[in-house]
XYZ file of C-alpha atoms in Angstrom:
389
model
C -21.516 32.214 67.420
C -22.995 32.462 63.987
C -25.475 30.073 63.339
C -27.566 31.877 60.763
C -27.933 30.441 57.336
C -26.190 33.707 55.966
C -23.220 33.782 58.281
C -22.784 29.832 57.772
C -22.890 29.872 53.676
C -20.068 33.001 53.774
C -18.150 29.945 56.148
C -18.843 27.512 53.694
C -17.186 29.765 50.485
C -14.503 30.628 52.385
C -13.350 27.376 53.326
C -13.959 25.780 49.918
C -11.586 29.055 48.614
C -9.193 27.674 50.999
C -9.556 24.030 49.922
C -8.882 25.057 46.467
C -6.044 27.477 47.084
C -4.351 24.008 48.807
C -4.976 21.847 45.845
C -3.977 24.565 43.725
C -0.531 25.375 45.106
C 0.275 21.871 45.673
C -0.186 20.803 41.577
C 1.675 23.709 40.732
C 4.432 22.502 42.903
C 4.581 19.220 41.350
C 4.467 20.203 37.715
C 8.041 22.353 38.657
C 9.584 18.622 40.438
C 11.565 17.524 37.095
C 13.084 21.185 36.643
C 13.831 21.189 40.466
C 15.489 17.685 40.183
C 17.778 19.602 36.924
C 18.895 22.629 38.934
C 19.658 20.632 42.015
C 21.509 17.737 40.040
C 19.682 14.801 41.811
C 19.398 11.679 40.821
C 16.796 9.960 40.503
C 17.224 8.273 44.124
C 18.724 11.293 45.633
C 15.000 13.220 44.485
C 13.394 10.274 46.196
C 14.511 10.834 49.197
C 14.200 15.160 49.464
C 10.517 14.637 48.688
C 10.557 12.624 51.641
C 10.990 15.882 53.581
C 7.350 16.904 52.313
C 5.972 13.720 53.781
C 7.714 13.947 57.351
C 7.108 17.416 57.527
C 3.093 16.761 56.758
C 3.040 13.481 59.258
C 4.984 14.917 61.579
C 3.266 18.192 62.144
C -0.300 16.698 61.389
C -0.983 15.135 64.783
C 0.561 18.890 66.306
C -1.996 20.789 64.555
C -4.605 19.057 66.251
C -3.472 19.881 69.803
C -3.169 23.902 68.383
C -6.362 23.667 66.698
C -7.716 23.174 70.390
C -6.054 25.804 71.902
C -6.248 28.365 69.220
C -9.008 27.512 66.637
C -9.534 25.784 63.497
C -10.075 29.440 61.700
C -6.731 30.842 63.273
C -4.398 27.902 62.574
C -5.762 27.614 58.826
C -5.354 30.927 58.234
C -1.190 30.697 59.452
C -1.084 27.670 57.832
C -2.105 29.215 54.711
C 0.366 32.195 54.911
C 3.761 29.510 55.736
C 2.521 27.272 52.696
C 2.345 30.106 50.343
C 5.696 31.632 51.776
C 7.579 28.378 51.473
C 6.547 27.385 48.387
C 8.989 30.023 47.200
C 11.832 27.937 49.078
C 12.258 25.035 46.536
C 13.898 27.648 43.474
C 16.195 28.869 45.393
C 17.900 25.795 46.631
C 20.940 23.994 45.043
C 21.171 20.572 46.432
C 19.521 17.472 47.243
C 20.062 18.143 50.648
C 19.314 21.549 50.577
C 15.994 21.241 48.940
C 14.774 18.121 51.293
C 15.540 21.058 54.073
C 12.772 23.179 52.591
C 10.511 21.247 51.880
C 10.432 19.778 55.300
C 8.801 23.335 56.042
C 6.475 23.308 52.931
C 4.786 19.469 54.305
C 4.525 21.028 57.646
C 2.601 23.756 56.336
C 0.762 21.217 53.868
C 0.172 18.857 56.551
C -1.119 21.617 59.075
C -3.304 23.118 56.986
C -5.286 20.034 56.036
C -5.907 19.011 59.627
C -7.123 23.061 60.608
C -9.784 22.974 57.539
C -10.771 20.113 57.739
C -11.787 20.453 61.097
C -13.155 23.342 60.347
C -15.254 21.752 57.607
C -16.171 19.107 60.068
C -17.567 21.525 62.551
C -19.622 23.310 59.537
C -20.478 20.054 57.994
C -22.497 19.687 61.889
C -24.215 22.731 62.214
C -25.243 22.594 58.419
C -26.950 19.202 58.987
C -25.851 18.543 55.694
C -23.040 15.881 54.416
C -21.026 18.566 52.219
C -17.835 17.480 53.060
C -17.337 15.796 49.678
C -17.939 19.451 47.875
C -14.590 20.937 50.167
C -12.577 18.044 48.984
C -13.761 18.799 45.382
C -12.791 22.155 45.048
C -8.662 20.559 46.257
C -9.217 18.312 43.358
C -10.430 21.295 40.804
C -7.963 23.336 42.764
C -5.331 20.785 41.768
C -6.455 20.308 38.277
C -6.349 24.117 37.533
C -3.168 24.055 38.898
C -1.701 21.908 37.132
C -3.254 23.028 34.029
C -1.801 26.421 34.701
C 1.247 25.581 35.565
C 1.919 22.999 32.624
C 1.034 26.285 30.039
C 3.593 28.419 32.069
C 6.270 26.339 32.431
C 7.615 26.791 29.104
C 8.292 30.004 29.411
C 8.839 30.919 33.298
C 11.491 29.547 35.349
C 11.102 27.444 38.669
C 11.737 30.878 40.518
C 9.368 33.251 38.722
C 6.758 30.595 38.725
C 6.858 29.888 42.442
C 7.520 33.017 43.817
C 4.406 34.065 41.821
C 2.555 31.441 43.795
C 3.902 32.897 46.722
C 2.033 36.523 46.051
C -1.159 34.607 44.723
C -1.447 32.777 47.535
C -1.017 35.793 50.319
C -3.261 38.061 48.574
C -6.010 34.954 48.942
C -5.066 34.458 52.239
C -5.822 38.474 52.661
C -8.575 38.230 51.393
C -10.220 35.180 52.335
C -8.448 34.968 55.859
C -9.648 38.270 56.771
C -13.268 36.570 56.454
C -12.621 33.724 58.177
C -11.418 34.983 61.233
C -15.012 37.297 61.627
C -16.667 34.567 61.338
C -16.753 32.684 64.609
C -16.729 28.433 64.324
C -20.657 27.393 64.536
C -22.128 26.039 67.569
C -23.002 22.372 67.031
C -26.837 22.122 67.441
C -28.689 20.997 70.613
C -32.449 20.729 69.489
C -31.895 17.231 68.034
C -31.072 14.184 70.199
C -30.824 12.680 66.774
C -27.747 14.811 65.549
C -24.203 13.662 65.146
C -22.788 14.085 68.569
C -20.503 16.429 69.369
C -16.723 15.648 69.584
C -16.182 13.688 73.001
C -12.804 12.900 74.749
C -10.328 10.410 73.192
C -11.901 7.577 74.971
C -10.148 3.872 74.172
C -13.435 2.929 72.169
C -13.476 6.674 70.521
C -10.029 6.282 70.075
C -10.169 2.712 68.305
C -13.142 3.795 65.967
C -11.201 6.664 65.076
C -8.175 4.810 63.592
C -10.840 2.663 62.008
C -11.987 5.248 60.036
C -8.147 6.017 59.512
C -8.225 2.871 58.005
C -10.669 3.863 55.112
C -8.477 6.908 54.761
C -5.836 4.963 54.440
C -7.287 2.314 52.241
C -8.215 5.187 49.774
C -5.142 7.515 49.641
C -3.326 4.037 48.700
C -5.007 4.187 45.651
C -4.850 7.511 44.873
C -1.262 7.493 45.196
C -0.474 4.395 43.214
C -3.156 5.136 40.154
C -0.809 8.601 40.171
C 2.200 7.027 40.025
C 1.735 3.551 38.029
C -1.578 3.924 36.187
C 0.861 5.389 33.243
C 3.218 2.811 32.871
C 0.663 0.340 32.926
C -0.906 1.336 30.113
C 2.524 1.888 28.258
C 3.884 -1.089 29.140
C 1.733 -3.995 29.703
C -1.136 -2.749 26.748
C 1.264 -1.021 24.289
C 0.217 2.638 24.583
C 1.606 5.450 23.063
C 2.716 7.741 25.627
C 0.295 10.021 25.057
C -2.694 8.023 25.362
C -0.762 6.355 28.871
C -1.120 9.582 29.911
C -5.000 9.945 29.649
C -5.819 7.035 32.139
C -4.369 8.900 34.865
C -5.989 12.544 33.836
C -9.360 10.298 33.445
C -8.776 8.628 37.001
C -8.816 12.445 38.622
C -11.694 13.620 36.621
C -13.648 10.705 37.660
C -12.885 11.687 41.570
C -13.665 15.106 41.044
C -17.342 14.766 39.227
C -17.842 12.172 42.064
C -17.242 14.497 45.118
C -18.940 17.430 42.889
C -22.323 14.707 43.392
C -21.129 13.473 46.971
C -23.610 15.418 48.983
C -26.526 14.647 47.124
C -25.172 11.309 46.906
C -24.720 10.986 50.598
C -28.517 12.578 50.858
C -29.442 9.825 49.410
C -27.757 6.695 50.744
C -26.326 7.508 54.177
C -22.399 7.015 55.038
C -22.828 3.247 55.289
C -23.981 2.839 52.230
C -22.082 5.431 50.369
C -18.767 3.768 52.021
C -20.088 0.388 51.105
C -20.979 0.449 47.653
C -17.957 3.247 47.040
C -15.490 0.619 47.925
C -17.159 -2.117 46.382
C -17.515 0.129 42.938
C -13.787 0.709 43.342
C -12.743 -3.095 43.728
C -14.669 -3.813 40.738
C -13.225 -0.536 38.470
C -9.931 -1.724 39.848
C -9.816 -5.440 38.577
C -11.048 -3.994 35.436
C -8.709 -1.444 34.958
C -5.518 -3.708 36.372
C -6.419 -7.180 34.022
C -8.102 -5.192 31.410
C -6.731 -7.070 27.929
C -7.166 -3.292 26.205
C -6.294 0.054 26.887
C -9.870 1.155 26.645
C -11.183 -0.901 28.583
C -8.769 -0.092 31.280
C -9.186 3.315 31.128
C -12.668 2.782 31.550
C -11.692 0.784 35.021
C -9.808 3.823 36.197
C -13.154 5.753 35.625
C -14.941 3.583 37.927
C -12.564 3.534 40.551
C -12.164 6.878 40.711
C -15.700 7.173 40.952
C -16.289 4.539 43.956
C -13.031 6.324 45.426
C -14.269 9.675 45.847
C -15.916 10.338 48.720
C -14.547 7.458 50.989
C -11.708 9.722 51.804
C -14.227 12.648 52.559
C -16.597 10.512 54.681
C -13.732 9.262 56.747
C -12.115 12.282 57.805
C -15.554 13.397 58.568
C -16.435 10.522 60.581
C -13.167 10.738 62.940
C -13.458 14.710 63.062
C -17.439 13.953 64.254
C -16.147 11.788 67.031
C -12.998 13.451 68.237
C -12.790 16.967 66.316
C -9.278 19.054 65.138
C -7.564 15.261 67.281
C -10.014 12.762 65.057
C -8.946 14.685 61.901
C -5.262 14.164 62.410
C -4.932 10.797 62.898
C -7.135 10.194 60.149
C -5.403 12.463 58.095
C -2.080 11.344 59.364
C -2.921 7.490 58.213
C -4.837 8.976 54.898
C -1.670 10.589 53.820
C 0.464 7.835 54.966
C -1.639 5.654 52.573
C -0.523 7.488 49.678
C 3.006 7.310 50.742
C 2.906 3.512 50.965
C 0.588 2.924 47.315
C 3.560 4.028 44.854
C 6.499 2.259 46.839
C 4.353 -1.027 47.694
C 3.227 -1.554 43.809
C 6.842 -1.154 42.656
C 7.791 -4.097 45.136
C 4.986 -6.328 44.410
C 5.777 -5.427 40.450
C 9.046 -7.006 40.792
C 7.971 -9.819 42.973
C 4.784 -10.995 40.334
C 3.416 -8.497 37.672
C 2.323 -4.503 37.799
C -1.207 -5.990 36.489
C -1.268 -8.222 39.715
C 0.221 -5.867 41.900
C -2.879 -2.725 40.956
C -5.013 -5.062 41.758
C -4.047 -4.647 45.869
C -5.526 -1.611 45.119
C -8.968 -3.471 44.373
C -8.297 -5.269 47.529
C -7.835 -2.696 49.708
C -11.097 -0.462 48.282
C -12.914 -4.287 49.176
C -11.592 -3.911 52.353
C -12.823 0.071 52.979
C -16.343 -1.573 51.872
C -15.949 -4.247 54.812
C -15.177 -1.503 57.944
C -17.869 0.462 56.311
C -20.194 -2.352 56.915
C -19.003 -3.176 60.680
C -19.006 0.667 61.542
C -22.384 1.386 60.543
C -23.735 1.738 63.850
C -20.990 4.581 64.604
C -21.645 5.691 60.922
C -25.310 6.386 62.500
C -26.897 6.659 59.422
């Protein structure tokens, strides 16, 4: 098993070119969504519920990928993964219907979904051998992944169509996968090292306590992915509506909100270096609370855009940590279910704001976000033992 410092840095760049590839398909899916929802003629309800198919598809195969991760390998099942996601983003263009297109992109979240839990695991088990807490650095290359992606795909748009776009995705995508893939699999997953009883223990059975302090760290996940998902969805019309921006300049709170995430898991290691995972999940959630009331009861759009800033900044490596944590204790199973509740997190933000919108005010309802990076900061404290800092 490779174990050298040579064979585990090629690991780490190949991995972090997967990260990015994930991030980068996935933004350049979303910028095509409004001429998707044209060509199919959905409404806006109709759309709703086909993009649920990417969400089942990702929950539903998420806890599956653990199970082949163990049989097969994190390196084999990210590598397939990567080939079905950058097949089926294809699908999408060619499909006429609501119905049609929530078909398809079942099979593009099941590829999404499984290919999160496989590198991440992977990452996990290179995060242990390294000694090192560079998970936030994988998780920053999805975000610069995303960010060039939709970049990119915002310039293109204008003058490709959903079809030549995606499908170009598609050959982008399997020539990475040929390239990179073809490294991964040489490379052999690292052996966790033995010649420190002070190491982070290797994964153990799902035990009732391993199990429970698993879905805690879900719970972070969870807590984190909530605001990620409504700061995507609502930070916008927010700044529109309740502090009279131009469209425009509603636009840069969100765009400021993701660059703050990104610089923060660019520092995360060192960060982590420095603090320990208690601390880092602590005063990351407690940062976020703070950014959040700021940037929800702000009286001006500065100073709320300066809120998003900070909470993107206390966000960004609670996520990382998490899935780390759970893959630590339980490996490729750990990772799902803390994947599974991360993602499930984002998928209740968006929805839950709107409700609590109509019942009270957006301002009030963004600041559940605030309340749910406070509570992040909480199981932070209470797990620092298991954090073993």
């Amino acid at each position: 098993m490779p174990g050298t410092p040579t064979d585990l840095t090629r690991l780490r760049i190949t991995l972090t070119a997967f990260f990015a590839l994930d991030g980068f398909i996935f933004a350049c899916w979303v910028v095509r969504i409004p001429a998707i929802k044209h060509q199919t003629g959905a409404s806006a309800s109709t759309l709703g519920l086909a993009l649920l198919g990417v969400s089942a598809g990702a929950v539903i195969t998420m806890m599956l990928t653990g199970r082949l991760c163990h049989r097969y390998g994190n390196h084999q099942v990210t590598v397939v993964c990567a080939v079905l996601l950058s097949l089926s983003i294809s699908l999408p263009p060619l499909t006429h219907s609501p119905l049609t297109l929530g078909l398809v992109l079942l099979i593009f979240g099941a590829a999404y979904g499984g290919i999160n839990v496989a590198f991440n695991s992977a990452a996990v088990d290179l995060v242990r051998a390294m000694r090192r807490p560079i998970m936030p650095s994988f998780h920053a290359a999805f975000s610069l992944g995303g960010m060039v992606g939709a970049g990119l795909g915002g310039l293109v748009a204008g003058f490709l169509t959903p079809t030549q776009h995606l499908f170009g995705l598609t050959v982008i995508g399997l020539l990475v996968t040929a390239v990179v893939g073809r490294e991964l699999l040489r490379l052999q997953p690292p052996a966790p090292p033995q010649d420190s009883p002070n190491e982070v223990t290797p994964p153990r059975r799902l035990t009732p306590r391993t199990r429970g302090l698993v879905f805690t760290f879900g719970l972070i996940a969870l807590c984190t992915a909530f605001g990620e998902g409504a700061l995507a969805d609502w930070s916008a019309l927010h700044l529109e509506q309740d502090l009279d921006a131009t469209a425009g300049a509603a636009a840069i709170g969100y765009s400021c909100f993701a660059l703050a995430m990104t610089a923060g898991r660019l520092t995360g290691t060192r960060l982590l270096e420095r603090l320990g995972r208690t601390r880092t999940l602590v005063s990351g959630g407690t940062v976020a609370a703070l950014g959040m009331l700021l940037g929800a009861l702000a009286p001006t759009l500065w100073a709320a855009v300066l809120g998003f800033v900070i909470t993107g900044l206390g966000l960004a490596n609670l996520f990382p940590v998490a899935v780390e944590r759970a893959g630590s204790l339980a490996g490729p199973d750990g990772v799902a279910i803390a994947s599974t509740l991360g993602y499930g997190g984002m998928l209740l933000g968006p929805p839950a704001i709107g409700f609590m919108a109509d019942w009270y005010s957006l301002p009030a309802a963004l600041t559940s976000v605030a309340a749910l990076a406070a509570v992040a900061a909480v199981i932070g404290f209470l797990t620092r033992h298991a954090a073993e800092n």
